Amino acid sequence: MTETQTQMAALTRDDVREARERIGARVRRTPLLHASEIATAGAPATLLLKCEYLQHTGSFKARGAFNRVLATLERGELDPEVGIVVASGGNAGMANAFAARQAGVPATVFVPETAPSVKVARLQSYGATVRQVGTEYAQAFEAAMEHTQRTGAVYCHAYDQQEIVAGAGTMTEEILEDDPAVDTIIVAVGGGGLLAGTLASAAGRAGVVAVEPATASAVHAALEAGEPVDVPVSGVAADSLGARRVGDIAFDTASRVGVTSLLVEDEAIIAARKALWEDFRIAAEHGAAAAYAALLDGAYTPQAGERIAVVVCGANTDPATL
């Protein structure tokens, strides 16, 4: 067991509650939409949609970002003059840049030189200093680590830090407050931060289903192997669910608490994203549509009378492609 796993072993719902108290009204309480009834052999199942795509910066990651920034400030680990650093041009980068700006500390974001200019511009709009290094994410990550060691900046991981995971779990607290009768929560999974937080919050109260693209199956592969392993990554949702290796925290939590792990094909993800738009006018990114895809393509079969909350976790997409 790694050091990260050892630190995570004691993570409970109390840690999620602590995160919720810390971040308070800095994040939006997103709605739980009663979407439809699903036909089953017995009583119809109920579909609810957790509209987390309405969160600040367009994804759930703002929750963990705020918790990480504020927790390190409380402990005196974060120098307000130096700030935070993150390696991500995607949802994690935007969320941490936003949280840092709101907390009044600087943020430095490392991205590859190949990062789209629109993403660089959006990061800058949140007040971040953007540094483009190398042609691959790994090179940007290495540069971020060097920056941390040289300056003392607090590093904010995209999905594998305790404060990040506990913050993500605050979303599940809202789901089960709004509808305590929810039986199952279905989440899309990349590196596993949202999954781990959901498991920690829902343990003993609701089942959790983890859905990954078949072409980016880090959690599924780790559970089969009994340990985190590297996986190849490709497909339409790779920009947000493309972790090559599950986080230690997510693997440890899933192994201890238990989770149903499912895979869906790209075609199902594309169809689910289209259905979210056509049926509910939800402009979801492909990664966020993966959870709904498990229901639409039959990877997950509801039980009679089951109440299912599907998390739509992000909307950072190009509306022109809907």
Coordinates of C-alpha atoms in Angstrom, one line a residue:
M1 CA 0.0 0.0 0.0
T2 CA 1.4 3.4 -1.0
E3 CA 1.6 6.4 1.3
T4 CA -1.4 8.0 -0.4
Q5 CA -3.5 4.9 0.2
T6 CA -2.5 4.8 3.8
Q7 CA -3.6 8.4 4.3
M8 CA -6.9 7.6 2.6
A9 CA -7.7 4.5 4.6
A10 CA -9.4 6.4 7.3
L11 CA -11.4 8.7 5.0
T12 CA -15.1 8.6 6.0
R13 CA -18.2 10.6 5.5
D14 CA -17.1 12.8 8.4
D15 CA -14.2 14.0 6.1
V16 CA -16.8 14.9 3.4
R17 CA -18.9 16.7 6.0
E18 CA -15.8 18.7 7.1
A19 CA -15.1 19.6 3.5
R20 CA -18.7 20.7 3.1
E21 CA -18.6 23.0 6.1
R22 CA -15.3 24.4 4.9
I23 CA -16.3 25.3 1.4
G24 CA -19.9 26.3 2.3
A25 CA -21.6 28.7 -0.1
R26 CA -18.4 29.0 -2.2
V27 CA -19.9 26.2 -4.4
R28 CA -23.3 26.0 -5.9
R29 CA -25.9 23.5 -4.6
T30 CA -26.8 22.0 -7.9
P31 CA -30.3 20.7 -8.6
L32 CA -31.4 17.1 -8.6
L33 CA -33.8 16.8 -11.5
H34 CA -36.6 14.3 -11.6
A35 CA -36.1 13.3 -15.2
S36 CA -38.4 10.3 -16.1
E37 CA -39.7 6.9 -15.3
I38 CA -37.8 3.8 -16.7
A39 CA -39.8 0.7 -17.7
T40 CA -38.9 -2.5 -15.9
A41 CA -40.5 -5.9 -15.5
G42 CA -42.1 -4.7 -12.2
A43 CA -42.6 -1.2 -10.9
P44 CA -40.9 1.5 -13.0
A45 CA -37.6 2.8 -11.9
T46 CA -37.1 6.5 -11.3
L47 CA -34.4 8.4 -13.1
L48 CA -32.9 11.5 -11.4
L49 CA -30.2 13.7 -12.9
K50 CA -27.7 15.5 -10.6
C51 CA -27.0 18.7 -12.6
E52 CA -23.4 19.2 -11.5
Y53 CA -22.6 20.6 -14.9
L54 CA -24.1 23.8 -13.5
Q55 CA -21.3 24.1 -11.0
H56 CA -18.7 26.9 -11.1
T57 CA -16.4 26.5 -14.1
G58 CA -18.7 23.9 -15.6
S59 CA -17.7 20.8 -13.6
F60 CA -17.8 19.1 -10.2
K61 CA -14.1 19.8 -9.7
A62 CA -14.7 23.2 -8.2
R63 CA -15.7 21.4 -5.0
G64 CA -12.4 19.7 -4.4
A65 CA -10.4 22.7 -5.6
F66 CA -12.0 24.9 -3.0
N67 CA -11.5 22.3 -0.3
R68 CA -7.8 21.9 -1.2
V69 CA -7.1 25.6 -1.4
L70 CA -8.9 26.5 1.8
A71 CA -7.6 23.5 3.8
T72 CA -4.0 24.4 3.0
L73 CA -4.6 28.0 3.9
E74 CA -6.0 26.9 7.3
R75 CA -3.0 24.7 8.0
G76 CA -0.6 27.5 7.0
E77 CA 0.8 25.4 4.2
L78 CA -0.2 27.8 1.4
D79 CA 1.8 31.0 1.1
P80 CA -0.7 33.6 -0.2
E81 CA 2.1 35.3 -2.1
V82 CA 3.2 32.1 -3.9
G83 CA -0.2 30.4 -4.3
I84 CA -1.0 27.1 -5.9
V85 CA 0.2 25.1 -9.0
V86 CA -1.7 22.6 -11.1
A87 CA -0.9 20.7 -14.3
S88 CA -4.1 20.6 -16.3
G89 CA -5.6 22.5 -19.2
G90 CA -9.0 20.9 -18.6
N91 CA -11.6 20.9 -15.8
A92 CA -9.1 20.6 -12.9
G93 CA -7.0 23.5 -14.1
M94 CA -10.0 25.7 -14.5
A95 CA -11.5 24.7 -11.2
N96 CA -8.3 25.3 -9.2
A97 CA -7.6 28.6 -11.0
F98 CA -11.1 29.8 -10.1
A99 CA -10.9 28.6 -6.5
A100 CA -7.5 30.4 -6.1
R101 CA -8.9 33.6 -7.5
Q102 CA -11.9 33.5 -5.1
A103 CA -9.5 32.8 -2.2
G104 CA -7.3 35.7 -3.2
V105 CA -4.2 33.6 -3.9
P106 CA -2.3 33.3 -7.2
A107 CA -2.5 30.2 -9.4
T108 CA 0.1 28.9 -11.9
V109 CA -1.2 26.3 -14.4
F110 CA 1.1 24.2 -16.5
V111 CA -0.2 22.9 -19.9
P112 CA 1.5 21.4 -22.9
E113 CA 2.4 23.7 -25.8
T114 CA -0.2 21.9 -27.8
A115 CA -3.0 23.0 -25.5
P116 CA -5.9 24.7 -27.4
S117 CA -5.7 28.5 -27.3
V118 CA -9.3 28.6 -26.1
K119 CA -8.4 26.7 -23.0
V120 CA -5.4 28.9 -22.3
A121 CA -7.5 31.9 -22.7
R122 CA -10.1 30.6 -20.3
L123 CA -7.5 29.7 -17.7
Q124 CA -6.2 33.3 -18.0
S125 CA -9.7 34.7 -17.6
Y126 CA -9.7 33.1 -14.2
G127 CA -6.6 35.0 -13.3
A128 CA -4.1 32.1 -13.7
T129 CA -0.6 32.4 -15.0
V130 CA -0.4 29.8 -17.7
R131 CA 2.9 28.2 -18.6
Q132 CA 3.2 26.0 -21.7
V133 CA 5.8 23.3 -21.5
G134 CA 6.6 20.4 -23.8
T135 CA 4.2 18.6 -26.1
E136 CA 2.7 16.1 -23.6
Y137 CA 0.9 16.3 -20.3
A138 CA 3.7 14.4 -18.6
Q139 CA 6.1 17.2 -19.4
A140 CA 3.8 19.8 -18.0
F141 CA 3.4 17.7 -14.9
E142 CA 7.1 17.5 -14.4
A143 CA 7.4 21.2 -14.8
A144 CA 4.7 21.8 -12.2
M145 CA 6.5 19.5 -9.8
E146 CA 9.8 21.5 -10.3
H147 CA 7.9 24.7 -9.8
T148 CA 6.5 23.4 -6.5
Q149 CA 9.9 22.3 -5.2
R150 CA 11.5 25.6 -6.3
T151 CA 8.8 28.0 -5.0
G152 CA 6.9 26.2 -2.3
A153 CA 3.6 26.5 -4.1
V154 CA 0.9 24.1 -3.0
Y155 CA 0.3 21.5 -5.7
C156 CA -3.3 20.7 -6.4
H157 CA -3.8 17.3 -8.0
A158 CA -6.6 16.7 -10.5
Y159 CA -8.0 13.7 -8.5
D160 CA -5.6 12.0 -6.1
Q161 CA -5.4 14.2 -2.9
Q162 CA -7.6 13.8 0.2
E163 CA -9.0 17.3 0.2
I164 CA -9.8 17.0 -3.5
V165 CA -11.6 13.7 -3.0
A166 CA -13.5 14.9 0.1
G167 CA -14.6 18.0 -1.6
A168 CA -15.9 16.0 -4.6
G169 CA -18.0 13.9 -2.1
T170 CA -20.0 17.0 -1.1
M171 CA -22.0 16.5 -4.2
T172 CA -23.3 13.2 -2.9
E173 CA -24.3 14.8 0.4
E174 CA -26.6 17.0 -1.6
I175 CA -28.1 14.1 -3.6
L176 CA -29.0 12.1 -0.5
E177 CA -30.4 15.2 1.3
D178 CA -32.6 16.1 -1.6
D179 CA -33.8 12.5 -2.0
P180 CA -32.8 10.1 0.8
A181 CA -34.6 7.3 -1.0
V182 CA -32.1 7.2 -3.8
D183 CA -30.9 3.6 -4.2
T184 CA -28.1 4.0 -6.7
I185 CA -25.7 6.7 -7.8
I186 CA -24.1 6.4 -11.2
V187 CA -20.9 8.4 -11.9
A188 CA -18.5 8.6 -14.8
V189 CA -14.9 7.9 -13.9
G190 CA -11.5 9.1 -15.0
G191 CA -8.8 9.2 -12.4
G192 CA -11.4 8.4 -9.7
G193 CA -11.6 11.5 -7.5
L194 CA -15.4 11.9 -7.9
L195 CA -15.9 8.1 -7.5
A196 CA -13.9 8.0 -4.2
G197 CA -15.8 11.0 -2.8
T198 CA -19.1 9.5 -3.8
L199 CA -18.2 6.2 -2.2
A200 CA -17.1 7.8 1.0
S201 CA -20.3 9.9 1.3
A202 CA -22.7 7.2 0.2
A203 CA -21.3 4.2 2.1
G204 CA -24.1 2.4 3.9
R205 CA -26.7 4.7 2.3
A206 CA -26.7 4.0 -1.5
G207 CA -25.0 1.8 -4.0
V208 CA -22.5 3.4 -6.4
V209 CA -21.9 2.4 -10.1
A210 CA -18.6 3.5 -11.8
V211 CA -18.8 3.9 -15.5
E212 CA -15.8 4.2 -17.8
P213 CA -15.2 4.2 -21.5
A214 CA -14.1 0.8 -22.8
T215 CA -11.1 2.7 -24.3
A216 CA -10.1 4.3 -21.0
S217 CA -10.7 1.8 -18.2
A218 CA -8.3 2.6 -15.4
V219 CA -10.6 1.7 -12.5
H220 CA -12.0 -1.4 -14.1
A221 CA -8.5 -2.7 -15.0
A222 CA -7.2 -2.0 -11.5
L223 CA -10.1 -3.8 -9.8
E224 CA -9.5 -6.8 -12.1
A225 CA -5.8 -6.8 -11.5
G226 CA -6.0 -6.2 -7.7
E227 CA -3.8 -3.1 -8.0
P228 CA -3.6 0.1 -10.0
V229 CA -2.2 -0.6 -13.5
D230 CA -1.4 1.5 -16.6
V231 CA -4.0 1.3 -19.4
P232 CA -4.0 2.7 -22.9
V233 CA -6.3 5.7 -23.4
S234 CA -8.3 6.8 -26.4
G235 CA -11.8 7.6 -27.5
V236 CA -14.3 10.5 -27.5
A237 CA -14.1 11.1 -23.7
A238 CA -10.4 10.9 -23.3
D239 CA -10.1 14.7 -22.7
S240 CA -11.8 14.3 -19.4
L241 CA -11.9 10.6 -18.6
G242 CA -8.4 9.8 -20.0
A243 CA -6.4 8.9 -16.8
R244 CA -3.9 6.3 -17.7
R245 CA -3.9 5.0 -14.1
V246 CA -6.5 5.2 -11.4
G247 CA -5.6 7.3 -8.3
D248 CA -4.4 5.5 -5.2
I249 CA -7.2 7.0 -3.2
A250 CA -9.9 5.9 -5.6
F251 CA -8.5 2.3 -5.8
D252 CA -8.3 2.0 -2.1
T253 CA -11.8 3.3 -1.5
A254 CA -13.4 1.2 -4.2
S255 CA -11.6 -1.9 -2.8
R256 CA -12.7 -1.2 0.7
V257 CA -16.3 0.0 0.2
G258 CA -17.2 -1.9 -3.0
V259 CA -18.4 -0.6 -6.3
T260 CA -20.1 -1.9 -9.5
S261 CA -17.7 -1.2 -12.4
L262 CA -19.1 -1.0 -15.9
L263 CA -17.7 -0.1 -19.4
V264 CA -19.4 1.6 -22.3
E265 CA -18.4 2.0 -25.9
D266 CA -17.9 5.4 -27.6
E267 CA -21.0 4.9 -29.7
A268 CA -23.1 4.7 -26.5
I269 CA -21.4 7.8 -25.0
I270 CA -22.1 9.8 -28.2
A271 CA -25.8 8.6 -28.2
A272 CA -26.2 9.5 -24.5
R273 CA -24.7 13.0 -25.0
K274 CA -27.2 13.5 -27.9
A275 CA -30.1 12.2 -25.7
L276 CA -29.2 14.6 -22.8
W277 CA -29.4 17.5 -25.2
E278 CA -32.5 16.4 -27.1
D279 CA -34.5 15.2 -24.1
F280 CA -33.4 17.6 -21.4
R281 CA -31.5 20.4 -23.2
I282 CA -28.4 19.5 -21.2
A283 CA -25.2 20.4 -23.1
A284 CA -22.9 17.7 -21.5
E285 CA -19.3 17.0 -22.4
H286 CA -18.7 13.4 -23.6
G287 CA -17.2 12.3 -20.3
A288 CA -20.2 13.5 -18.4
A289 CA -22.5 11.6 -20.7
A290 CA -20.8 8.3 -20.0
A291 CA -22.8 7.7 -16.8
Y292 CA -26.1 8.1 -18.7
A293 CA -24.8 5.9 -21.4
A294 CA -24.7 2.9 -19.0
L295 CA -28.5 3.2 -18.6
L296 CA -29.3 3.8 -22.3
D297 CA -27.3 1.0 -23.7
G298 CA -28.2 -1.6 -21.1
A299 CA -24.9 -1.9 -19.3
Y300 CA -26.8 -1.1 -16.2
T301 CA -30.3 -2.7 -15.8
P302 CA -32.5 -1.0 -13.2
Q303 CA -34.4 -3.1 -10.7
A304 CA -38.2 -2.6 -10.3
G305 CA -38.9 0.5 -8.3
E306 CA -35.2 1.5 -8.1
R307 CA -34.4 5.2 -7.7
I308 CA -31.3 6.1 -9.7
A309 CA -29.4 9.3 -9.6
V310 CA -27.2 9.8 -12.7
V311 CA -24.5 12.4 -12.2
V312 CA -24.0 14.8 -15.2
C313 CA -20.7 16.1 -14.0
G314 CA -19.4 18.5 -16.6
A315 CA -20.5 20.8 -19.5
N316 CA -17.2 22.0 -20.9
T317 CA -18.0 21.1 -24.5
D318 CA -18.4 22.8 -27.8
P319 CA -22.2 23.3 -28.3
A320 CA -21.7 23.3 -32.0
T321 CA -21.0 19.6 -31.9
L322 CA -24.3 18.7 -30.2

